[in-house]
Coordinates of C-alpha atoms in Angstrom, one line a residue:
Chain A
D1 CA 146.9 112.0 138.2
T2 CA 147.2 109.2 140.6
G3 CA 145.0 106.7 138.8
V4 CA 141.6 105.3 139.9
S5 CA 140.8 105.9 143.5
Q6 CA 138.3 104.0 145.6
D7 CA 137.1 104.7 149.0
P8 CA 137.0 103.1 151.5
R9 CA 139.5 100.4 151.1
H10 CA 137.8 98.2 153.6
K11 CA 134.2 98.2 155.0
I12 CA 132.8 95.9 157.6
T13 CA 129.0 96.2 158.1
K14 CA 126.2 94.3 159.8
R15 CA 123.7 92.4 157.7
G16 CA 120.8 94.7 156.8
Q17 CA 122.8 97.9 156.8
N18 CA 123.2 100.1 153.8
V19 CA 126.7 100.8 152.4
T20 CA 128.0 103.3 149.8
F21 CA 131.3 103.1 148.0
R22 CA 133.0 105.9 146.0
C23 CA 135.1 105.7 142.9
D24 CA 137.1 108.6 141.4
P25 CA 138.2 107.7 137.8
I26 CA 141.1 109.1 135.9
S27 CA 139.9 112.6 135.0
E28 CA 140.1 112.3 131.2
H29 CA 138.3 109.0 131.1
N30 CA 134.7 109.1 130.1
R31 CA 133.8 105.5 130.8
L32 CA 133.5 104.1 134.3
Y33 CA 132.9 100.4 135.3
W34 CA 132.0 98.6 138.4
Y35 CA 132.9 94.9 138.9
R36 CA 132.6 92.5 141.9
Q37 CA 135.1 89.8 142.8
T38 CA 134.7 87.0 145.2
L39 CA 137.5 84.8 146.6
G40 CA 139.0 82.6 143.9
Q41 CA 137.0 84.0 141.1
G42 CA 137.7 86.6 138.4
P43 CA 136.0 90.0 138.5
E44 CA 132.3 90.0 137.4
F45 CA 130.8 92.9 135.5
L46 CA 128.1 94.9 137.3
T47 CA 127.5 98.1 135.3
Y48 CA 129.1 100.8 133.3
F49 CA 128.7 104.5 132.6
Q50 CA 129.6 106.6 129.7
N51 CA 129.8 110.1 131.0
E52 CA 126.7 110.4 133.3
A53 CA 124.6 107.8 131.5
Q54 CA 124.4 104.3 132.8
L55 CA 124.5 102.2 129.7
E56 CA 124.6 98.6 130.8
K57 CA 123.6 96.7 133.9
S58 CA 124.3 93.1 134.7
R59 CA 121.6 90.8 136.1
L60 CA 123.9 90.5 139.1
L61 CA 122.9 94.1 139.9
S62 CA 119.8 93.3 141.9
D63 CA 117.3 96.0 143.0
R64 CA 119.3 96.4 146.2
F65 CA 122.2 97.8 144.2
S66 CA 122.2 101.3 142.7
A67 CA 125.0 103.1 141.0
E68 CA 125.2 106.7 140.0
R69 CA 127.7 109.0 138.2
P70 CA 126.4 112.5 138.6
K71 CA 128.0 115.0 136.2
G72 CA 130.1 112.3 134.7
S73 CA 132.9 112.4 137.2
F74 CA 133.0 110.3 140.3
S75 CA 130.6 107.4 140.9
T76 CA 129.0 105.8 143.9
L77 CA 127.7 102.3 144.3
E78 CA 125.2 101.7 147.1
I79 CA 124.0 98.4 148.5
Q80 CA 120.9 98.5 150.5
R81 CA 119.9 95.9 153.1
T82 CA 123.3 94.1 152.8
E83 CA 123.4 90.3 152.9
Q84 CA 126.3 88.0 153.7
G85 CA 126.5 87.1 150.0
D86 CA 127.4 90.7 149.2
S87 CA 130.8 90.2 150.9
A88 CA 133.3 90.7 148.1
M89 CA 135.8 93.1 146.6
Y90 CA 134.1 95.8 144.6
L91 CA 136.3 97.1 141.8
C92 CA 136.0 100.3 139.8
A93 CA 137.7 100.9 136.5
S94 CA 137.8 103.7 134.0
S95 CA 138.7 104.0 130.3
F96 CA 138.5 106.1 127.2
E97 CA 135.6 105.2 124.9
G98 CA 136.6 102.4 122.6
H99 CA 138.8 99.3 122.7
F100 CA 142.2 100.7 122.4
Y101 CA 143.3 101.7 125.8
G102 CA 142.1 99.0 128.1
Y103 CA 140.8 99.6 131.6
T104 CA 142.6 101.1 134.5
F105 CA 141.4 99.5 137.7
G106 CA 141.4 100.9 141.2
S107 CA 142.5 98.8 144.2
G108 CA 139.0 98.0 145.2
T109 CA 136.8 98.2 148.3
R110 CA 136.6 95.0 150.3
L111 CA 133.2 94.6 151.9
T112 CA 132.6 92.2 154.7
V113 CA 129.0 91.6 155.9
V114 CA 128.8 90.1 159.3
Chain B
D1 CA 131.6 87.4 123.5
A2 CA 133.6 84.2 123.0
K3 CA 134.5 82.1 126.0
T4 CA 138.2 81.6 126.7
T5 CA 139.9 78.6 128.3
Q6 CA 143.2 78.8 130.2
P7 CA 145.2 76.3 132.3
P8 CA 144.5 77.0 136.0
S9 CA 148.1 77.2 137.0
M10 CA 151.7 77.4 135.6
D11 CA 155.2 77.7 137.0
C12 CA 158.1 79.5 135.4
A13 CA 161.7 79.8 136.4
E14 CA 162.9 83.4 137.1
G15 CA 164.6 84.9 134.1
R16 CA 163.0 82.5 131.7
A17 CA 160.2 83.3 129.3
A18 CA 156.7 82.6 130.5
N19 CA 154.3 81.4 127.8
L20 CA 150.7 81.6 128.9
P21 CA 148.2 79.9 126.5
C22 CA 144.6 80.8 125.9
N23 CA 142.0 79.0 123.8
H24 CA 139.2 81.0 122.2
S25 CA 138.0 78.7 119.5
T26 CA 134.6 80.4 119.0
I27 CA 136.0 83.9 118.7
S28 CA 134.3 86.1 116.1
G29 CA 136.0 88.4 113.6
N30 CA 135.3 91.6 115.5
E31 CA 136.4 90.3 118.9
Y32 CA 139.7 91.5 120.4
V33 CA 141.9 89.4 122.7
Y34 CA 142.8 91.2 125.9
W35 CA 145.2 90.1 128.6
Y36 CA 145.1 91.4 132.2
R37 CA 146.9 90.3 135.3
Q38 CA 146.0 90.6 139.0
I39 CA 148.6 90.6 141.7
H40 CA 147.2 89.6 145.1
S41 CA 145.0 92.3 146.7
Q42 CA 145.3 94.7 143.8
G43 CA 142.9 95.5 141.0
P44 CA 143.6 93.9 137.6
Q45 CA 146.2 95.5 135.4
Y46 CA 145.9 95.8 131.6
I47 CA 148.8 94.1 129.8
I48 CA 148.1 94.0 126.1
H49 CA 145.4 93.4 123.5
G50 CA 145.2 92.5 119.8
L51 CA 142.9 91.6 117.0
K52 CA 144.8 89.6 114.3
N53 CA 148.4 90.7 114.3
N54 CA 151.0 89.9 116.9
E55 CA 151.6 92.7 119.3
T56 CA 154.4 93.7 121.6
N57 CA 154.8 96.4 124.3
E58 CA 157.1 97.0 127.2
M59 CA 155.4 94.4 129.3
A60 CA 154.7 91.5 127.0
S61 CA 154.2 90.0 123.6
L62 CA 150.9 88.6 122.3
I63 CA 151.0 85.9 119.6
I64 CA 147.6 85.2 117.9
T65 CA 147.3 82.2 115.7
E66 CA 146.3 82.7 112.1
D67 CA 142.9 81.2 112.6
R68 CA 142.5 83.3 115.8
K69 CA 141.4 80.3 117.8
S70 CA 144.2 80.6 120.3
S71 CA 146.8 83.0 121.6
T72 CA 149.8 83.1 123.8
L73 CA 151.0 85.8 126.1
I74 CA 154.8 85.9 126.4
L75 CA 156.6 87.5 129.3
P76 CA 160.1 87.4 127.9
H77 CA 162.1 87.4 131.2
A78 CA 159.9 86.5 134.1
T79 CA 160.7 88.1 137.5
L80 CA 159.2 87.3 140.9
R81 CA 157.0 90.4 140.5
D82 CA 155.3 88.7 137.6
T83 CA 153.7 86.1 140.0
A84 CA 150.0 86.9 139.5
V85 CA 146.7 85.6 138.0
Y86 CA 146.6 86.2 134.3
Y87 CA 143.3 86.6 132.5
C88 CA 142.6 86.2 128.8
I89 CA 139.4 87.9 127.6
A90 CA 137.7 88.1 124.2
S91 CA 135.5 91.1 123.7
S92 CA 133.9 92.8 120.7
T93 CA 132.8 95.9 122.6
G94 CA 135.3 96.5 125.4
N95 CA 132.3 97.5 127.5
Q96 CA 132.1 94.5 129.7
F97 CA 134.7 91.7 130.2
Y98 CA 134.2 88.1 131.2
F99 CA 137.3 87.4 133.3
G100 CA 136.9 83.7 134.1
T101 CA 139.3 82.2 136.6
G102 CA 142.5 82.8 134.7
T103 CA 145.9 81.2 135.0
S104 CA 147.8 81.5 138.3
L105 CA 151.5 82.0 137.3
T106 CA 154.1 81.4 139.9
V107 CA 157.7 82.5 139.1
I108 CA 160.2 80.4 141.0
P109 CA 163.5 81.8 142.1

């Protein structure tokens, strides 16, 4: 197992376009998280899944954002009608249920909206 | 979850112990203290966590005061590769973390 994989690593898109990111968690992990990080700030929580169920969503996740985790394996995060303010690093993490193992993060997808 | 306060930056000489403080004066009894670090252009990396007792693993030690209002992460022999931003987080559920801006640690040769 190579850890949490995110694809693509970098994405440049024009304002108004839709983009989709993929995250493949560690296979045994049943929880999957999405965070967003802008320059100089720590990661901010967006949403998390336990298996295929989306259990929590931040108010940061506007209606232009949608996340799915079909079959409880990989997840996708889609941003519709991108805006310049969406430019950020989008981080995915996975964990076992419960406190005791911490998260394992991927290396992120850097989105630039021009 | 309780808010944590960390100094924005610290320096440490290579080979010396790095002691990173964190204040969490409003922490509640069921909140754990987690530490993560983030090296430039990478995702955050889990370091250690604890509830009441001091903890040690291969990366670091976590010292939590008896009243649980503050903690210290100790890197016993800092190397240049430990240069990173270190985040202290208090969480009762582990479902979502508030990272804040962390402490930028620079290890100096």
